[in-house]
PDB file of C-alpha atoms and ligand atoms in Angstrom:
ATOM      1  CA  UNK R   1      32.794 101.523 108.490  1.00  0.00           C
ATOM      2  CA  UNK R   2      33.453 105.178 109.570  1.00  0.00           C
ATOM      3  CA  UNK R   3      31.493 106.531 113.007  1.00  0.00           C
ATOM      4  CA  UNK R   4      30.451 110.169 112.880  1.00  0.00           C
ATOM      5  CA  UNK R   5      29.402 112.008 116.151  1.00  0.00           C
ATOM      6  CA  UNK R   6      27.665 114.947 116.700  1.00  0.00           C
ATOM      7  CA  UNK R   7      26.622 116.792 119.874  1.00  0.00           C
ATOM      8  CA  UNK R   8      23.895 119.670 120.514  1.00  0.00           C
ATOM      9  CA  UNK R   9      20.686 120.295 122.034  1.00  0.00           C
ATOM     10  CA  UNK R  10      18.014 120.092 118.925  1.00  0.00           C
ATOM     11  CA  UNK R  11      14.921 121.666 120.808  1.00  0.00           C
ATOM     12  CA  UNK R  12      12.007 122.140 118.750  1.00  0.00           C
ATOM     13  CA  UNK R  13      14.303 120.052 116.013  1.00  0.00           C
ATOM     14  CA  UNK R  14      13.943 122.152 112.710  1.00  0.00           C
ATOM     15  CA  UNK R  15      15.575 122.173 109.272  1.00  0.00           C
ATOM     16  CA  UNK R  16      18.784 123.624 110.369  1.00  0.00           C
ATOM     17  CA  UNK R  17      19.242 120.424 112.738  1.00  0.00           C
ATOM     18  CA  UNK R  18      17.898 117.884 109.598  1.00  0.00           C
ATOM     19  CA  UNK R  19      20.328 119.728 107.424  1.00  0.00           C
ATOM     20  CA  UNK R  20      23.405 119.577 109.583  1.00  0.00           C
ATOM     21  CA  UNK R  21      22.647 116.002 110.299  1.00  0.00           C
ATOM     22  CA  UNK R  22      21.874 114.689 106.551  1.00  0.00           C
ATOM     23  CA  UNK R  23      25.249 116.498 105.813  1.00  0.00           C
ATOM     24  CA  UNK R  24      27.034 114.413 108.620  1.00  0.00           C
ATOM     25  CA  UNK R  25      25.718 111.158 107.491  1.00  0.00           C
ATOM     26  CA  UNK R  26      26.615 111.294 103.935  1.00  0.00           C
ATOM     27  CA  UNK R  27      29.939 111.574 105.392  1.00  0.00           C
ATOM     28  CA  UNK R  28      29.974 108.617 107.601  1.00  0.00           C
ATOM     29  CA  UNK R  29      27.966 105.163 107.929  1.00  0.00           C
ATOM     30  CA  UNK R  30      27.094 105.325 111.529  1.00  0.00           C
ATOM     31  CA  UNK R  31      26.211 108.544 113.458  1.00  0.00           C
ATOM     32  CA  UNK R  32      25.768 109.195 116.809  1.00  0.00           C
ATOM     33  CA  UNK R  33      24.521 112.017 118.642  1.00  0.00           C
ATOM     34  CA  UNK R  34      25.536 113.488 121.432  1.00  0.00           C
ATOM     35  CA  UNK R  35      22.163 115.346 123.171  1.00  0.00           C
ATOM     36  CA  UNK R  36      22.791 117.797 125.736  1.00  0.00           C
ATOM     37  CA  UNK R  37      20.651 116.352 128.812  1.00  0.00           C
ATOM     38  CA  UNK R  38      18.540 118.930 130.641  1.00  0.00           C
ATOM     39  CA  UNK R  39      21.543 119.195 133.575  1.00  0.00           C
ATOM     40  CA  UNK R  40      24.113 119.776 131.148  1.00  0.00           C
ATOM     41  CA  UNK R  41      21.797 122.312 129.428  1.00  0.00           C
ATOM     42  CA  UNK R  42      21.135 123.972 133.082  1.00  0.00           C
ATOM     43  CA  UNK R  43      24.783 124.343 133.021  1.00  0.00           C
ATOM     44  CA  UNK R  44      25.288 125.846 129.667  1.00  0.00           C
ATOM     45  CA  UNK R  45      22.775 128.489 130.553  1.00  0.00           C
ATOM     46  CA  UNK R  46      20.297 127.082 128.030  1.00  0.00           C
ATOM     47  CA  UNK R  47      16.512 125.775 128.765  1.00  0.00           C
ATOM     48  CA  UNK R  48      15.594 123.871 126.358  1.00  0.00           C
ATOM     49  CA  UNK R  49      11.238 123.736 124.968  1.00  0.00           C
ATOM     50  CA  UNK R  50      11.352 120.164 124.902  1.00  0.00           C
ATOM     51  CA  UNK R  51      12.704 117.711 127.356  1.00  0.00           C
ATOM     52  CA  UNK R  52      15.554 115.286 127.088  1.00  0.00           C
ATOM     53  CA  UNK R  53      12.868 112.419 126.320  1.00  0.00           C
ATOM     54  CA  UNK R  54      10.981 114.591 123.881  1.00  0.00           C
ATOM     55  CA  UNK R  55      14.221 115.603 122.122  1.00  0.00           C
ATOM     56  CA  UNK R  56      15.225 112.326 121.697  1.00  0.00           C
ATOM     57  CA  UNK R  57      11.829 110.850 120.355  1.00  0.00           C
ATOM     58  CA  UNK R  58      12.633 113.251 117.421  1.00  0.00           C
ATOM     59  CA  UNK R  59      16.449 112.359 116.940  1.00  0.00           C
ATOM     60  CA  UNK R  60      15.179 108.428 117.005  1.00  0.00           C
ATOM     61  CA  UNK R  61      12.916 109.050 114.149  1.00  0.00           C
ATOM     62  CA  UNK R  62      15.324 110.554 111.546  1.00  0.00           C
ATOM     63  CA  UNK R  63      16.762 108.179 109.461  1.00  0.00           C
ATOM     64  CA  UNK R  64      20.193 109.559 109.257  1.00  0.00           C
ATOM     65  CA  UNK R  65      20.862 108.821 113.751  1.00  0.00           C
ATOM     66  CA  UNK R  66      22.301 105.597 114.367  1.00  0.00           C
ATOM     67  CA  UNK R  67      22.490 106.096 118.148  1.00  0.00           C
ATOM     68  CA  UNK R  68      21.723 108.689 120.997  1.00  0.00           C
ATOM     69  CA  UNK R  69      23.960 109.184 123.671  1.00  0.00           C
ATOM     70  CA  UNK R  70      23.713 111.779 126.691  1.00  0.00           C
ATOM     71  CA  UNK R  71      25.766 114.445 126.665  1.00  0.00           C
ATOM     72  CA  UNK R  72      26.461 115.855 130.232  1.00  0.00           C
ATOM     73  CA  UNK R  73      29.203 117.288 130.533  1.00  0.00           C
ATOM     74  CA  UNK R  74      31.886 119.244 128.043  1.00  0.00           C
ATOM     75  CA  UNK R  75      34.974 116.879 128.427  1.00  0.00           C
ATOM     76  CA  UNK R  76      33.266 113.745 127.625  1.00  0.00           C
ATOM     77  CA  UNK R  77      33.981 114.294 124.194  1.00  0.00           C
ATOM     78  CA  UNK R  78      37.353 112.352 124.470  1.00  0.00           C
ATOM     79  CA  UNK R  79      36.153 109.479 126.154  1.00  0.00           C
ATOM     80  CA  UNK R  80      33.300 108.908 123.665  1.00  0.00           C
ATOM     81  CA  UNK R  81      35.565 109.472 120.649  1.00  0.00           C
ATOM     82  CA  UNK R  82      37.347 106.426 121.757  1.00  0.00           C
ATOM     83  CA  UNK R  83      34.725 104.303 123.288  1.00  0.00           C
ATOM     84  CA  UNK R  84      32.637 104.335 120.221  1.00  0.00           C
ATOM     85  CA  UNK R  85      35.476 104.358 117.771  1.00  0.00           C
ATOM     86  CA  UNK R  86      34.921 107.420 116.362  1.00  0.00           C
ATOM     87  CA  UNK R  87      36.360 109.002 112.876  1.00  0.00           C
ATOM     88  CA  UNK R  88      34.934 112.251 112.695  1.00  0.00           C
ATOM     89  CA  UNK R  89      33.362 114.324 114.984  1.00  0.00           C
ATOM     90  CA  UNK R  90      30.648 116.898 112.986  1.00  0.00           C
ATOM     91  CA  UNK R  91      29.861 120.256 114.247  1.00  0.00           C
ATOM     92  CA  UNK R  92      28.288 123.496 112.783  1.00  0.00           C
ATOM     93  CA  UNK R  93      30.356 126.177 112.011  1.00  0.00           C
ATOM     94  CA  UNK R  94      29.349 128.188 114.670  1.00  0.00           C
ATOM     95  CA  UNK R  95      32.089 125.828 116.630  1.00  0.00           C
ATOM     96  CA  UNK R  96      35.226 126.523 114.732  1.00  0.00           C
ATOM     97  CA  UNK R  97      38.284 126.183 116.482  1.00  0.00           C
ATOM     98  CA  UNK R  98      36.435 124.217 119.293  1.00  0.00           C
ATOM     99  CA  UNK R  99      37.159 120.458 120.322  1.00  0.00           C
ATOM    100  CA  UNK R 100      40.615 120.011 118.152  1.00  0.00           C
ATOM    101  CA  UNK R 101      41.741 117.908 121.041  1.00  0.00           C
ATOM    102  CA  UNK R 102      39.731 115.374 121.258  1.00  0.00           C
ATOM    103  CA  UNK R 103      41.292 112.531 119.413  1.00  0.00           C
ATOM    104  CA  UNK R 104      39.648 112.539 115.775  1.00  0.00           C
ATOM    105  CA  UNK R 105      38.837 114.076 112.782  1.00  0.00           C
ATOM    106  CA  UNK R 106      36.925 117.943 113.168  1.00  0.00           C
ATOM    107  CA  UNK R 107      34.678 118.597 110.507  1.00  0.00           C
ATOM    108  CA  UNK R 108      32.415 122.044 110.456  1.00  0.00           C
ATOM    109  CA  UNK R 109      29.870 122.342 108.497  1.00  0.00           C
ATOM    110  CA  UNK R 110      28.214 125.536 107.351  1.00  0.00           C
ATOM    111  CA  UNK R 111      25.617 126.449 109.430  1.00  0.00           C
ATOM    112  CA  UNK R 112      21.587 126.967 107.797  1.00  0.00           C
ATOM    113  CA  UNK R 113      21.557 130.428 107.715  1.00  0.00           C
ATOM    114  CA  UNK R 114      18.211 132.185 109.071  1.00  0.00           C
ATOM    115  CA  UNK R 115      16.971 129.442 111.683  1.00  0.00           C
ATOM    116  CA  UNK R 116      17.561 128.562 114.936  1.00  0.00           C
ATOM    117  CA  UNK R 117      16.023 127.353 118.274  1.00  0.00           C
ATOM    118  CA  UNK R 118      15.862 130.473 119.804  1.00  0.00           C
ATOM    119  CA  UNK R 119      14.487 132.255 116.698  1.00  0.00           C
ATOM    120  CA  UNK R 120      11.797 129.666 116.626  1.00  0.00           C
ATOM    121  CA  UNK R 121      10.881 130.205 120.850  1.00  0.00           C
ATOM    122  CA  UNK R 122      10.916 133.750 119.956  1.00  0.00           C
ATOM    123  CA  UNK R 123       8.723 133.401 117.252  1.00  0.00           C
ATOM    124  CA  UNK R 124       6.528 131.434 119.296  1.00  0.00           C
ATOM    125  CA  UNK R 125       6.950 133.977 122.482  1.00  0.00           C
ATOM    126  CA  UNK R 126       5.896 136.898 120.020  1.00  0.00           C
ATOM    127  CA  UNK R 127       3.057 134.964 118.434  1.00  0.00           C
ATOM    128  CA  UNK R 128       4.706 135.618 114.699  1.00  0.00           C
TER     129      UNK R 128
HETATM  130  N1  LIG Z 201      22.873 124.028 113.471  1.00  0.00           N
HETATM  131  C1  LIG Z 201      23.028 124.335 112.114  1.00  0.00           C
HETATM  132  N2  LIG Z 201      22.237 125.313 111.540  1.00  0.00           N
HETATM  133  C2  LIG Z 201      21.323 125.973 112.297  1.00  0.00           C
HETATM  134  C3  LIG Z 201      21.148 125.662 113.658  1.00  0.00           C
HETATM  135  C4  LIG Z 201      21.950 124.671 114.219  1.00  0.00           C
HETATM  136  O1  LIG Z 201      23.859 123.746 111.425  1.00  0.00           O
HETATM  137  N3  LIG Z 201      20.599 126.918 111.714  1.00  0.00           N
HETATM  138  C5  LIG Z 201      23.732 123.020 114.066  1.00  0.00           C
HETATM  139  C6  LIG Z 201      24.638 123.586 115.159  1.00  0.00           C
HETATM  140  O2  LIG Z 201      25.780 124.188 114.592  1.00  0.00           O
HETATM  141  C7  LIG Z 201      24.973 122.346 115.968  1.00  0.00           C
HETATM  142  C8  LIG Z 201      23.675 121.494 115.834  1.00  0.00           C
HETATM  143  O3  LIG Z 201      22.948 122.037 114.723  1.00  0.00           O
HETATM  144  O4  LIG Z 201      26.051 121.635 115.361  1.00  0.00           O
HETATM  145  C9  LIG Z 201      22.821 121.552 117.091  1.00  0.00           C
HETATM  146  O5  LIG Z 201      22.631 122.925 117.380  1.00  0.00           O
HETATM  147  P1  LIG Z 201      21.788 123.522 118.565  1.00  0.00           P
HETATM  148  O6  LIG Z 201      22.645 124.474 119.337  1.00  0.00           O
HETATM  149  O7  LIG Z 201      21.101 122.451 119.304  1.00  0.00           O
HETATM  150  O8  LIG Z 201      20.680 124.345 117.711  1.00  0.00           O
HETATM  151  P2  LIG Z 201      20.380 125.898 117.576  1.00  0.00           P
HETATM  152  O9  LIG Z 201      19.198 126.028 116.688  1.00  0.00           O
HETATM  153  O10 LIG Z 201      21.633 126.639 117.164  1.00  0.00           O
HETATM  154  O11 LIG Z 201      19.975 126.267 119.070  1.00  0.00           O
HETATM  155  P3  LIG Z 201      20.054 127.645 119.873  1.00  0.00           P
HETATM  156  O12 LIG Z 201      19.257 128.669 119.140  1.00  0.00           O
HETATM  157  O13 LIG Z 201      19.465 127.294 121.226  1.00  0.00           O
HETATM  158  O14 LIG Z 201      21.531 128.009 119.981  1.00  0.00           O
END
């Protein structure tokens, strides 16, 4: 059984998310995610459309989540790697070079080019 993890915020979830996730899980049998709670998104400089609760409603209905976990806090990538087990940890590429330390496998995976939260807020913002 290999465990994937993942971590991100996934406001206003979108096709980039379902594509980076899909990818993940044909990699792995169980996949967790790692959502950025609205604290640790505070703290990142990010305010997220939806709330934590909303954002995971959507995660729990995609087939390819196993499990949501909060993410709070940058270093708790270690402890999760080995409190769940994991293999692999997936990212997009727009990490590269980031979390090679934590105890497992890094995989990046190419980001969907053209979409993204903040294009989609913007969007909104600007009434496109
Ligand atoms: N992701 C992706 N392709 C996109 C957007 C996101 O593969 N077009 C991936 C990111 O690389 C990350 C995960 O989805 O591994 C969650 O990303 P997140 O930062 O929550 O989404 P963004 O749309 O990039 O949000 P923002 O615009 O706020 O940065």
């Amino acid at each position: 059984m290999r465990i994937g993890i993942t971590y991100g915020t996934f406001d206003t979830l979108h096709y980039g998310h379902i594509n980076l996730l899909r990818r993940a899980k044909e990699q792995c049998d169980y996949l967790i995610v790692g959502l950025s709670t609205d604290e640790f998104n505070r703290l990142k400089g990010k305010r997220s459309f939806l709330n934590y609760e909303e954002r995971k409603q959507l995660l729990e209905s995609l087939k390819y989540v196993s499990l949501i976990i909060p993410e709070t806090c940058w270093e708790q990538k270690k402890d999760d790697v080995k409190k769940y087990h994991v293999d692999t940890l997936y990212m997009g590429d727009d990490w590269v070079g980031h979390f090679q330390d934590i105890g497992c496998e890094v995989v990046y995976l190419p980001r969907t080019e053209m979409i993204s939260s903040t294009k989609i807020k913007e969007a909104i913002q600007n009434n496109v």
